[in-house]
Coordinates of C-alpha atoms in Angstrom, one line a residue:
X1 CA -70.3 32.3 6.4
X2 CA -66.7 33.6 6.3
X3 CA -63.7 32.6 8.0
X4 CA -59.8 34.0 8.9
X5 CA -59.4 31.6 5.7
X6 CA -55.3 31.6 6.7
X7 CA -54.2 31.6 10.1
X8 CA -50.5 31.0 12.0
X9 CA -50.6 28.1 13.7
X10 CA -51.1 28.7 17.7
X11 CA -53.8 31.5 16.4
X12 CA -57.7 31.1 16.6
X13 CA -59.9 30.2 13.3
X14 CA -62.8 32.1 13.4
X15 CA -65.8 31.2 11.5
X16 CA -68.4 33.8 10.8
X17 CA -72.4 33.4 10.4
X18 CA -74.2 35.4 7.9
X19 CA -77.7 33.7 8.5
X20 CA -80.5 33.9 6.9
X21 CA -83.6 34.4 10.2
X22 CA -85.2 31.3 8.9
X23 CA -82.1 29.3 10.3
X24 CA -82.0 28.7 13.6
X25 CA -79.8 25.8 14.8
X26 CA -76.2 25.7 13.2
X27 CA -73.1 23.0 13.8
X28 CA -69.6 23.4 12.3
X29 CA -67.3 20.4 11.3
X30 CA -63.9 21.9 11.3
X31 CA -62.2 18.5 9.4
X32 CA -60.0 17.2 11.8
X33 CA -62.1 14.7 13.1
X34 CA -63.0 16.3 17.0
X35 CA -66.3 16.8 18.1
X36 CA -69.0 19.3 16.2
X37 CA -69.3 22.3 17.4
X38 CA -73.1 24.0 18.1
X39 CA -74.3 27.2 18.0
X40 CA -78.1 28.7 18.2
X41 CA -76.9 32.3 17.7
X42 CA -75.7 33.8 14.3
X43 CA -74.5 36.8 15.8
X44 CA -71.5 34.7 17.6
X45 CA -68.7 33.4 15.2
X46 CA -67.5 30.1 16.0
X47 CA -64.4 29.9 17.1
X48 CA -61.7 26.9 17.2
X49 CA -58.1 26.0 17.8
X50 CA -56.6 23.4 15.4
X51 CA -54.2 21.0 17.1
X52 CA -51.8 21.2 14.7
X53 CA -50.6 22.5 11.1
X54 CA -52.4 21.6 8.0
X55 CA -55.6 22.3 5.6
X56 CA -58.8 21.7 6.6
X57 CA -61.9 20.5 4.9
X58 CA -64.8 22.4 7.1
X59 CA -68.8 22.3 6.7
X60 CA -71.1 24.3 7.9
X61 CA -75.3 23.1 8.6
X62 CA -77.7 25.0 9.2
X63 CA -81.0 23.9 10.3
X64 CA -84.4 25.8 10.1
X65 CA -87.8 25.2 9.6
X66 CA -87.4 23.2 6.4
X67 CA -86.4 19.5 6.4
X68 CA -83.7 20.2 4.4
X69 CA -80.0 21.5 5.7
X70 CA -78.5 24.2 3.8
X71 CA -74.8 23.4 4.1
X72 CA -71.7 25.0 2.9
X73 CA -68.5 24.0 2.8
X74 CA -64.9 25.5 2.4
X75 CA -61.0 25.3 3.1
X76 CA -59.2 26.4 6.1
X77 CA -55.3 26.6 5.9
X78 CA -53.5 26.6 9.3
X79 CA -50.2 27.5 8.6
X80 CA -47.1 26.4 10.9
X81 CA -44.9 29.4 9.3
X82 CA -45.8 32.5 7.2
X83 CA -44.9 32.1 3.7
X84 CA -43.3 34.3 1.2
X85 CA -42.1 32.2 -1.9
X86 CA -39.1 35.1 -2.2
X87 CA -37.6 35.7 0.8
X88 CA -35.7 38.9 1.3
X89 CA -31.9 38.4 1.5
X90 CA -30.1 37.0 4.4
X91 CA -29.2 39.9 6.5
X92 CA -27.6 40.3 10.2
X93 CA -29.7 41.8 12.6
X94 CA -29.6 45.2 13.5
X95 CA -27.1 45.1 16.7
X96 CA -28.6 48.2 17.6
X97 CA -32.4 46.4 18.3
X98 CA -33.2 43.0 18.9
X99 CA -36.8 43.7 17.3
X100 CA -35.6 46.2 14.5
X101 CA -36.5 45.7 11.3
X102 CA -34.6 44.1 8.5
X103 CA -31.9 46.6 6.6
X104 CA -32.8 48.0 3.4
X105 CA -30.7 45.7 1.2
X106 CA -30.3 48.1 -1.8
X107 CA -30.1 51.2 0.2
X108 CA -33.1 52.2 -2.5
X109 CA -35.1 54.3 -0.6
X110 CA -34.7 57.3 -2.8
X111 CA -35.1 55.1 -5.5
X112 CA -38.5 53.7 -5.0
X113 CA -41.5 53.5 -2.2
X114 CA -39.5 50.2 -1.0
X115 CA -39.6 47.3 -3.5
X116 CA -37.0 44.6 -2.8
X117 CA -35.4 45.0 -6.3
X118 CA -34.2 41.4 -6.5
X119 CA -38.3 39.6 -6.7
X120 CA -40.6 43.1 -7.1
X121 CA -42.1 42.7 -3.5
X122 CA -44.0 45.9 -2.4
X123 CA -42.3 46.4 1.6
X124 CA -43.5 49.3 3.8
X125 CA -42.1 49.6 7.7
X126 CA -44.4 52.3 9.9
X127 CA -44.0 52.9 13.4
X128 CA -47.0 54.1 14.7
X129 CA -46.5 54.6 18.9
X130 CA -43.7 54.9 20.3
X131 CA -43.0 55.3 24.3
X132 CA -39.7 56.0 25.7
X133 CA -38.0 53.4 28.0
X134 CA -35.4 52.3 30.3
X135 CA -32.9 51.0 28.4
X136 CA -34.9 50.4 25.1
X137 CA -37.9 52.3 24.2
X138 CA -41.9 50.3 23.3
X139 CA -42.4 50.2 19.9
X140 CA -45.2 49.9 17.7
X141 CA -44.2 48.6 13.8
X142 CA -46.4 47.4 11.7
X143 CA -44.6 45.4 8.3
X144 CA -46.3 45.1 5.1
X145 CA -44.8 42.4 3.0
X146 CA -47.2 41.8 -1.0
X147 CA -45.7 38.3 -1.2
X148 CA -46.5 37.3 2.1
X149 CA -49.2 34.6 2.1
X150 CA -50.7 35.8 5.9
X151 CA -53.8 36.3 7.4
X152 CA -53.3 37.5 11.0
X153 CA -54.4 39.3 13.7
X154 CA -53.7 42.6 11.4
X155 CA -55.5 41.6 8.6
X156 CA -53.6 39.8 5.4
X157 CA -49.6 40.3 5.0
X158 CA -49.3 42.7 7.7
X159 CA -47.7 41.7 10.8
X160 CA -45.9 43.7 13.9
X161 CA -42.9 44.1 15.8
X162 CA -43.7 42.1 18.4
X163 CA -45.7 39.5 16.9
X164 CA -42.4 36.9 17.2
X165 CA -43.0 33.1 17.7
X166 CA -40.3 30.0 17.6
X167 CA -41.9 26.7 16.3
X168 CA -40.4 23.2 15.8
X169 CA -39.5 22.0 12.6
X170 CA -38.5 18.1 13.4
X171 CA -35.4 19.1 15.5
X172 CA -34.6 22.0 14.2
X173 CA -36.4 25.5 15.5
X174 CA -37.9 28.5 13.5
X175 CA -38.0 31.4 14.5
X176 CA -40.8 33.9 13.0
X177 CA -40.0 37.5 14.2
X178 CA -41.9 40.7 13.4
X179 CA -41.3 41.2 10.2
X180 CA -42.9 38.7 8.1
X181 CA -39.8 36.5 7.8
X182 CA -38.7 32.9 9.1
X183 CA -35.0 32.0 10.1
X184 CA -34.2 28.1 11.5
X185 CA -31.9 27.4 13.9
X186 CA -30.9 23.7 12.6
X187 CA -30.1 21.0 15.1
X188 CA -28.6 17.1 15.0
X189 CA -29.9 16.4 18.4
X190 CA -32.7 18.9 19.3
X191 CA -30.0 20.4 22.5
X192 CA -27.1 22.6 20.6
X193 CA -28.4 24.8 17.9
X194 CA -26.4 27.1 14.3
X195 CA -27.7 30.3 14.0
X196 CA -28.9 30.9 10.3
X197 CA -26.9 32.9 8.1
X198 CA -27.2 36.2 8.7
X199 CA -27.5 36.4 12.3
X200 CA -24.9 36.7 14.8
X201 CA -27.0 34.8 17.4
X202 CA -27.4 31.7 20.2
X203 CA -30.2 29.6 20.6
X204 CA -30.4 27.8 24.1
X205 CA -32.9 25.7 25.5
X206 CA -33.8 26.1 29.3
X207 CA -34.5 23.4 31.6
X208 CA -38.3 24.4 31.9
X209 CA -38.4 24.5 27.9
X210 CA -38.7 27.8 27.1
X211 CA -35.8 29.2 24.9
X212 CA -33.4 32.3 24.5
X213 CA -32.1 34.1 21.8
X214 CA -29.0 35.9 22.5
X215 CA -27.5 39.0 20.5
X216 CA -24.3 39.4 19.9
X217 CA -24.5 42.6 21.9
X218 CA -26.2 41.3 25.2
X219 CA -29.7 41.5 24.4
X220 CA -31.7 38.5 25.1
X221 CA -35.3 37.2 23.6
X222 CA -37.2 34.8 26.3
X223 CA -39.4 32.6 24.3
X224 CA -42.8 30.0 25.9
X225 CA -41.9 26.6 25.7
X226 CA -43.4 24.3 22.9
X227 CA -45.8 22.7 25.2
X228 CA -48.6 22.5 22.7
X229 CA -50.5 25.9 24.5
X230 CA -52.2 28.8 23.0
X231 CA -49.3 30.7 23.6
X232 CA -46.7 28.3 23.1
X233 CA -43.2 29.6 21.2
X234 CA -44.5 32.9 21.7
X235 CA -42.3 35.8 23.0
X236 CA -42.3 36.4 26.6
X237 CA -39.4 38.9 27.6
X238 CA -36.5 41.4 25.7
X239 CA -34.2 42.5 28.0
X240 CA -30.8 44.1 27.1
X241 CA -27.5 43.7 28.5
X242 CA -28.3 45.7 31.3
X243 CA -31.4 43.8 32.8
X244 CA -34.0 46.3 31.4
X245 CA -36.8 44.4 30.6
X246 CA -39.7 44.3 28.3
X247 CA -43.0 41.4 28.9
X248 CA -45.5 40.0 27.1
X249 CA -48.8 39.0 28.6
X250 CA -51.5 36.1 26.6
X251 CA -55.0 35.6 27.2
X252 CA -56.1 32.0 27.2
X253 CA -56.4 32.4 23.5
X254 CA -53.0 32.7 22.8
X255 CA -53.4 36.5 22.1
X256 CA -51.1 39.6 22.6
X257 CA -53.4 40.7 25.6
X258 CA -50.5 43.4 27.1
X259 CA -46.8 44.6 26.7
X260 CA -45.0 45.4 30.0
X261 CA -42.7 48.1 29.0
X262 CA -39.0 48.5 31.1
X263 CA -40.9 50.7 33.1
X264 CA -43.8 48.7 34.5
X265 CA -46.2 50.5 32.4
X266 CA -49.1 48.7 30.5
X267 CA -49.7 48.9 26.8
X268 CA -53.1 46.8 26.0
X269 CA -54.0 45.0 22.7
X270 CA -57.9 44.9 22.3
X271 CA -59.3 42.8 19.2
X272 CA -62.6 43.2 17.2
X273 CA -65.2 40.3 16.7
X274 CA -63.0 39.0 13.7
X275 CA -60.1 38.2 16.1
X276 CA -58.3 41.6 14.2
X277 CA -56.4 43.6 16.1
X278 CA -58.6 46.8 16.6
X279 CA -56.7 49.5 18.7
X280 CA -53.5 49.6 21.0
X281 CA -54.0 51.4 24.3
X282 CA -51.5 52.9 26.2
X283 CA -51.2 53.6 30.4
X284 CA -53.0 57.6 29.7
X285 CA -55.1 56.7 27.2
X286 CA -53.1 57.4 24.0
X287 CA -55.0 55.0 21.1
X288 CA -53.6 53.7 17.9
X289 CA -56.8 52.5 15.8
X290 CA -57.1 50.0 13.4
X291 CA -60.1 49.3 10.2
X292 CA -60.4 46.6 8.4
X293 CA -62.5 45.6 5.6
X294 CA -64.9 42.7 4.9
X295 CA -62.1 41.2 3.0
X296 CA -60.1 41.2 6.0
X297 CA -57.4 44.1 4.9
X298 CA -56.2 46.8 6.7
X299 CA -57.6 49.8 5.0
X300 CA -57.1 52.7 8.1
X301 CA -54.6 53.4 10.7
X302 CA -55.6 56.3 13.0
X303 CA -53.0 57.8 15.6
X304 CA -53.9 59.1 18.8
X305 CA -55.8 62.3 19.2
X306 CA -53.5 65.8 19.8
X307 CA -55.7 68.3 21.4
X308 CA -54.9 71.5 24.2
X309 CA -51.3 72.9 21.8
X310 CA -50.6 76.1 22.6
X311 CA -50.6 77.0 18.9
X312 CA -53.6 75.0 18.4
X313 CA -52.1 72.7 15.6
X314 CA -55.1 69.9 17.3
X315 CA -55.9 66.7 15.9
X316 CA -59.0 65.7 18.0
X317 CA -59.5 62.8 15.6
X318 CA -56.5 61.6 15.4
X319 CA -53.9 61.5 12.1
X320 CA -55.1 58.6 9.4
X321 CA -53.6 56.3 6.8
X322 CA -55.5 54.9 4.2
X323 CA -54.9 51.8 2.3
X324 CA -56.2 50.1 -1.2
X325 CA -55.4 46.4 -2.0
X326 CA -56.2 44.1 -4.7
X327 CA -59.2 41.7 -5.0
X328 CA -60.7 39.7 -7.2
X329 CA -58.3 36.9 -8.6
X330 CA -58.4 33.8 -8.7
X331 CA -54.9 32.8 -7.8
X332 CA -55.2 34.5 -3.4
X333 CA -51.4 35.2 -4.1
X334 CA -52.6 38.3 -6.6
X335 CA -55.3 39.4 -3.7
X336 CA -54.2 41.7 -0.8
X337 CA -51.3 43.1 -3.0
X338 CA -51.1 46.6 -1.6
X339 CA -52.1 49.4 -4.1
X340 CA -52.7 52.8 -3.1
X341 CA -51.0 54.8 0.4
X342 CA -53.1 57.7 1.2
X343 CA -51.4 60.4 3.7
X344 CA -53.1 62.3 6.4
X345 CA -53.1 65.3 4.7
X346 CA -55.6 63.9 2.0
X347 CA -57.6 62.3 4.4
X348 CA -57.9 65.1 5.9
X349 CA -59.3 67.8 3.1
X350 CA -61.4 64.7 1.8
X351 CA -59.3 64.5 -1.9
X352 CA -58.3 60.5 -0.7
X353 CA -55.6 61.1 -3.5
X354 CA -52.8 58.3 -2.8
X355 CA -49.6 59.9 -2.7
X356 CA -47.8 55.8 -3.9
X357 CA -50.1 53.9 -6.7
X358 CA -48.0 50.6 -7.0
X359 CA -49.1 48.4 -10.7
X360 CA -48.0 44.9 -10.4
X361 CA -47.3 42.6 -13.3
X362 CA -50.6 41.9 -15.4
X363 CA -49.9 37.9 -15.3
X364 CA -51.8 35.6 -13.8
X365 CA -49.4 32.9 -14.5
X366 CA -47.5 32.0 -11.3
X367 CA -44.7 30.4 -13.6
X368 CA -44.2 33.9 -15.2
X369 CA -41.0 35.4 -13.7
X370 CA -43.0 38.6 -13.5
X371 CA -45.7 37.3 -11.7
X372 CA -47.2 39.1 -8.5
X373 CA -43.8 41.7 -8.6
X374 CA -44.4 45.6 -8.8
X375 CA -43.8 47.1 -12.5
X376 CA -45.0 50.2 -12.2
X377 CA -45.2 52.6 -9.3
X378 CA -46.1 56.7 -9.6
X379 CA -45.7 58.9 -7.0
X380 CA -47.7 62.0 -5.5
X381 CA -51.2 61.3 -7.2
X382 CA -51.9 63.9 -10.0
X383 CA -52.5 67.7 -10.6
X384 CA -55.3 69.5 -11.7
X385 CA -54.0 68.7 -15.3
X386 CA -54.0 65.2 -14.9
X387 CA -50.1 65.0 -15.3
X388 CA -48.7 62.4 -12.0
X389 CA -47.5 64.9 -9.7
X390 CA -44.7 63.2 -8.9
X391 CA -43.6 61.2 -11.6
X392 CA -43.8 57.6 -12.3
X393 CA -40.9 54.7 -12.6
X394 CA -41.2 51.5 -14.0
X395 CA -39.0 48.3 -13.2
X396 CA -38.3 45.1 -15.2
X397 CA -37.2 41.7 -13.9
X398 CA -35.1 38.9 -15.6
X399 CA -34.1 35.6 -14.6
X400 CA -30.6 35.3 -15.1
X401 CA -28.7 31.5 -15.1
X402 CA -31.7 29.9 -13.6
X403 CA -29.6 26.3 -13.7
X404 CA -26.8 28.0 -11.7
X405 CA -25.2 26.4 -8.5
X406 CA -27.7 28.3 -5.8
X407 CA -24.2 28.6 -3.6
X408 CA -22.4 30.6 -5.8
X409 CA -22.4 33.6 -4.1
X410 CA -20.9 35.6 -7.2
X411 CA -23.5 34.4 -9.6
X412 CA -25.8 36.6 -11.1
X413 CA -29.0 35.2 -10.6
X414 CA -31.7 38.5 -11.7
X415 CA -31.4 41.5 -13.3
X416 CA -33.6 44.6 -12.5
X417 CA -33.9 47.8 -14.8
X418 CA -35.4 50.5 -12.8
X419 CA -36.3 53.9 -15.1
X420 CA -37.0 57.3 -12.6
X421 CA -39.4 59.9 -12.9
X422 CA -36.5 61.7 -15.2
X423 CA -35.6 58.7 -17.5
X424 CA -32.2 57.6 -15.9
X425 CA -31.8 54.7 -15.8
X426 CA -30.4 51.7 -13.6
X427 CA -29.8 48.3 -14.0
X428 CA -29.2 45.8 -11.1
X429 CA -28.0 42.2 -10.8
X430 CA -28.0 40.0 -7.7
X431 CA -27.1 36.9 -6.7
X432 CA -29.2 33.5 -5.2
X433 CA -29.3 35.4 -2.0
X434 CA -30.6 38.8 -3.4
X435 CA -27.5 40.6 -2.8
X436 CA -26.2 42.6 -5.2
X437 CA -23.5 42.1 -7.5
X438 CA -23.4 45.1 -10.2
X439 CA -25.3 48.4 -10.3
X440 CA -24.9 50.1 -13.8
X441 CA -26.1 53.4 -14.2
X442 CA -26.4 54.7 -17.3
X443 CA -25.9 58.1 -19.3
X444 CA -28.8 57.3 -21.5
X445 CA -30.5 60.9 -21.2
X446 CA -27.1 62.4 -22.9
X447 CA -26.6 65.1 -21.1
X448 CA -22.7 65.4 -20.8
X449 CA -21.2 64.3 -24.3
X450 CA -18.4 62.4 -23.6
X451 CA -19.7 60.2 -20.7
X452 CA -19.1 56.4 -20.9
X453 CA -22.7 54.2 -21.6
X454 CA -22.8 53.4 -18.2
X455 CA -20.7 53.7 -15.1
X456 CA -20.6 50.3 -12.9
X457 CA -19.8 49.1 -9.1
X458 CA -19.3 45.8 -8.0
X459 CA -20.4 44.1 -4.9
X460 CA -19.1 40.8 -3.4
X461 CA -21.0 39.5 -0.2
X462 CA -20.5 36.8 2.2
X463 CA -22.8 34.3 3.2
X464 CA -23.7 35.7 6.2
X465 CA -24.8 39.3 3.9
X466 CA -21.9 41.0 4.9
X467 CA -20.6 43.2 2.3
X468 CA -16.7 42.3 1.4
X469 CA -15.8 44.5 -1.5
X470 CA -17.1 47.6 -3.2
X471 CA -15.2 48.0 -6.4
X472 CA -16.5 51.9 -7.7
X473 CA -16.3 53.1 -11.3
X474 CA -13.5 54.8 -11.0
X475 CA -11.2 51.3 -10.3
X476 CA -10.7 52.6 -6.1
X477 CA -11.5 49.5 -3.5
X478 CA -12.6 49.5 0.0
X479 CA -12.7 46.0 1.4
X480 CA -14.2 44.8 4.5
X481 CA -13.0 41.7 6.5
X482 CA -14.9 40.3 9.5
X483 CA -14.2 37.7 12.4
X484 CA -15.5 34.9 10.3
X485 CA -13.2 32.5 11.9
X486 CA -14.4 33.2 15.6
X487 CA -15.2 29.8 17.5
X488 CA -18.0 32.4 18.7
X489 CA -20.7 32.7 16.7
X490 CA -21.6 35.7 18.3
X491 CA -18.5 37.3 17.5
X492 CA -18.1 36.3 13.8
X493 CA -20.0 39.7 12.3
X494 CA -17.4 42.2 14.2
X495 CA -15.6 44.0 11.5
X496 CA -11.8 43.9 12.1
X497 CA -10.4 45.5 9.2
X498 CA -11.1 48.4 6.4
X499 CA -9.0 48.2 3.3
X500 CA -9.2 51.1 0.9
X501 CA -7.5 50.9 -2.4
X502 CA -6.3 53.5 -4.9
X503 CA -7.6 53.0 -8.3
X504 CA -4.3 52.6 -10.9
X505 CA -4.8 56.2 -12.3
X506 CA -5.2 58.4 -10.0
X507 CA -3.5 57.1 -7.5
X508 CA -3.4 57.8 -3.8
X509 CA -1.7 60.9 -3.8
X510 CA -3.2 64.5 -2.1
X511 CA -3.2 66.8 -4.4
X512 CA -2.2 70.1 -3.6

C-alpha cells in the first residue's frame, strides 16, 4: 500500500492497495480515532478527509484465507500550510496580475536556470495554456519550488496558479496562493486585518464569511468561507476593476473541478486514480496532459496537439517536457529535488538529453548551511565529444552574522559566489529577507590590465522589498522613495519620487 504521504489540509488522503489475491477483506485506521473504513476490492484506493491538521498514525489489515492479518502501518502528514524552511524574499505583488508570479528577486535569469541566490532553491515558472479574455486572460502556471515540502494534486513541490487557499491561523489568516508561498494577514480581533510586508493589499471579511483580497489596483480575489468544507478558504472569483470576472467551480471533494473564464467559457480539471491532476481541458478540446511517476512526481507535461498548418509544422502528439528528480534518501527533504529539464526538441528525436542538469549539495546533514541548495548546474547536455555543451557554473553559500538582529535590514546575512560557464565570477550578499545588499563582480579572468579586483553596487531595501537605493561602481545614485506614510495601505507601494545622483568625479555635466 501507498499513500499521497503529504497532503494540504482541505485535500483528500488517498490510500492505495497493492494486494496480494490471497487477501480479500481489507480495513484502514486512519489515526484519528473515527470509524474504520472497509473495503473488499484492491483495485479502489481508500480514500479520506482528515478533520483537521496534524500527523497521523494509520494501519492497514488485510484479511485472507489465513488466520493471521498481514498489517502495515505508516505516517500520514496533513499539512495546514505548505512548507519551505527558506522562504523567498518578501516581495509586492505584481500590480499588473493578481495571480502573477513572484518577481525574480536577483534579476538572475541570464545568470542561472533560476536559483534564488540567497538559500540555493531550484525555481522554475511555466505557463502551459493560455486563453485570451475579457479583461484578464486564463492562465495555466505551473511553479516548481526544490525546498518546498508538498505533495499535491500535481505531484510533490509543484503547484499552479490557481491553486490559492486562505486558512486560519488562531486569528490571524494565511493566505497560500499559487506559487508555493504563504503570507498572514495578522489580526487582534479576528475583524480588521495588516497586510504582510510585501503586499500592497486589504483583507475584508464578508458577512456570509467568505473573504476578499483587494489589489491596490482594483482587482479583487473572492475566497469560501472557513466553514470546515471541502472547499473551504479556497478561491472562488478574480475580477478586476472593471467587473470582469474569473470562477472557480469544486466537486464535493474539494477539487478544482472547472475555471469559468471572463467569458463564460469552461476550462475542466480531470484527475487520475491517485487524486493527480491528469489533464486540463479546454471549451474545443485543446488538452494539457500530465504523467506522473510511482513516486508521485511529475515527470511529463504534454501540450495540446497542432495539426491542419498550412506549412505543415504539425504536432499531432502534442509538444513534451520531461522531468528527472531525486530519490532515495533518507531525509524526504533531499527526495523530489528536481534534476534534469528535457525540451521538446529531445523528446522528440528520442536523445532525452536534458538541456538544465542541476547537482545539489552532497550533505545529508540538515544542519549543514549547504544542505538541500543547488551547487552545481550545467547547461545544454553534452556534444558528441563529451565536453557540456553549454557550460557549467557552480555556486557557493556562506552564512554570514548568523547571531545578527533578523530586523536589520542592512545586515548581511549570506554570501553567494556564482562562477559562469567563462570563469567570471560574482559574489552576492543579502540581507534576513534575501534582498540583496552588494553584488561584486570581479576581474578575475584578467583580461583588461588595469581593472580594479572587483567592481561593486549597493542595494538598500525596505521592509516591504522595495528597492530604495542603487549605489553603482562608478559612485552615481538613483534613489527611490515611496508613499510609505499613506494611512492607505493600498497606496503605500506608489513610487513618488526618482532621485538620481552624480558620482563626485564625473559629475553631471553633458559632455559635448
Amino acid at each position: 500500500m501507498r499513500s499521497n504521504s503529504h497532503v494540504l489540509f482541505g485535500s483528500p488522503s488517498v490510500f492505495s492497495l497493492q494486494a496480494d489475491p490471497d487477501y480479500s477483506f481489507f480495513q484502514l485506521d486512519v489515526g484519528d480515532g473515527s470509524d474504520l473504513i472497509f473495503s473488499t476490492d484492491p483495485t479502489i484506493p481508500f480514500t479520506y478527509l482528515y478533520p483537521e491538521p496534524g500527523i497521523y498514525e494509520y494501519q492497514l489489515s488485510a484479511f485472507g484465507s489465513s488466520d493471521e492479518a498481514f498489517v502495515i502501518t505508516g505516517t500520514h502528514t496533513v499539512s495546514e500550510f505548505m512548507t519551505s524552511p527558506w522562504p523567498e524574499p518578501k516581495l509586492n505583488y505584481d500590480d499588473g496580475d493578481l495571480f502573477a508570479c513572484d518577481s525574480c528577486p536577483d534579476d538572475q535569469g541570464a545568470i542561472l536556470d533560476p536559483i534564488y541566490l540567497h538559500n540555493g532553491e531550484f525555481f522554475l515558472m511555466e505557463e502551459d495554456l493560455r486563453i485570451p479574455g475579457r479583461g484578464f486572460d486564463y492562465r495555466f502556471q505551473r511553479t516548481y519550488k526544490s525546498q518546498l515540502s508538498f505533495d499535491g494534486r500535481m505531484g510533490h513541490n509543484w503547484t499552479h496558479n490557481y491553486m490559492q487557499h486562505l486558512a486560519a491561523d488562531g486569528l490571524n489568516i494565511v493566505q497560500v496562493n499559487g506559487n508555493g508561498r504563504r503570507d498572514a494577514y495578522t489580526s487582534s480581533d479576528g475583524v480588521s486585518f495588516t497586510a504582510p510586508a510585501g503586499f500592497y493589499t486589504s483583507l475584508t471579511r464578508n458577512s456570509d464569511e467568505t473573504y476578499t483580497i483587494r489589489e491596490a489596483y482594483g482587482g479583487q480575489a473572492l475566497f469560501n468561507a472557513l466553514d470546515g468544507s471541502p472547499a473551504q478558504g479556497r478561491l472562488r472569483q478574480i475580477s478586476d476593476r472593471n467587473g470582469n470576472t474569473m470562477h472557480f467551480l469544486y466537486d464535493a471533494g474539494g477539487r478544482l473541478e472547472r475555471v469559468i473564464d471572463t467569458l463564460g467559457r469552461p476550462i475542466y480539471y480531470i484527475y487520475n486514480t491517485d487524486e493527480r491532476l491528469a489533464y486540463i481541458e479546454d471549451f474545443i478540446g485543446r488538452r494539457v496532459s500530465f504523467t506522473y511517476d510511482l513516486r508521485g512526481d511529475l515527470v511529463a507535461v504534454t501540450s495540446p496537439a497542432v495539426t491542419g498548418t498550412p506549412n505543415g509544422n504539425d504536432f499531432p502528439n502534442g509538444k513534451s517536457w520531461r522531468y528527472t528528480y531525486s530519490s532515495g534518501f533518507g531525509n524526504d527533504r533531499l527526495n523530489h529535488n528536481l534534476l534534469t529539464i528535457i525540451a521538446p526538441n529531445e523528446v522528440a528525436d528520442g536523445t532525452l538529453k536534458p538541456h538544465v542538469i542541476n547537482t545539489y549539495a552532497g550533505t545529508t546533514n540538515p544542519l549543514d548551511y549547504n544542505f538541500d541548495r543547488v551547487i552545481t548546474q550545467q547547461w545544454g547536455g553534452t556534444n558528441a565529444s563529451g565536453v557540456p555543451a553549454g557550460g557549467t557554473l557552480t555556486v557557493t553559500y556562506e552564512e554570514l552574522n548568523p547571531s545578527g538582529d533578523p530586523t536589520d535590514l542592512t545586515l548581511p546575512r549570506n554570501r553567494t559566489t556564482v562562477i559562469d560557464r567563462n570563469g567570471n565570477q560574482k559574489v552576492y550578499e543579502h540581507n534576513g529577507n534575501g534582498h540583496r545588499l552588494t553584488l561584486k563582480e570581479y576581474s578575475n579572468r584578467d583580461i583588461r590590465p588595469g581593472d580594479p579586483e572587483f567592481w561593486e553596487t549597493v542595494y538598500r531595501f525596505n521592509r516591504d522589498g522595495q528597492l530604495l537605493q542603487t549605489i553603482y561602481p562608478a559612485g552615481n545614485v538613483i534613489e527611490s522613495r515611496y508613499d510609505e506614510t499613506n494611512r492607505n495601505r493600498l497606496q503605500q507601494g506608489n513610487r513618488i519620487a526618482d532621485v538620481q545622483r552624480a558620482d563626485p568625479i564625473r559629475g553631471g555635466d553633458q559632455r559635448a
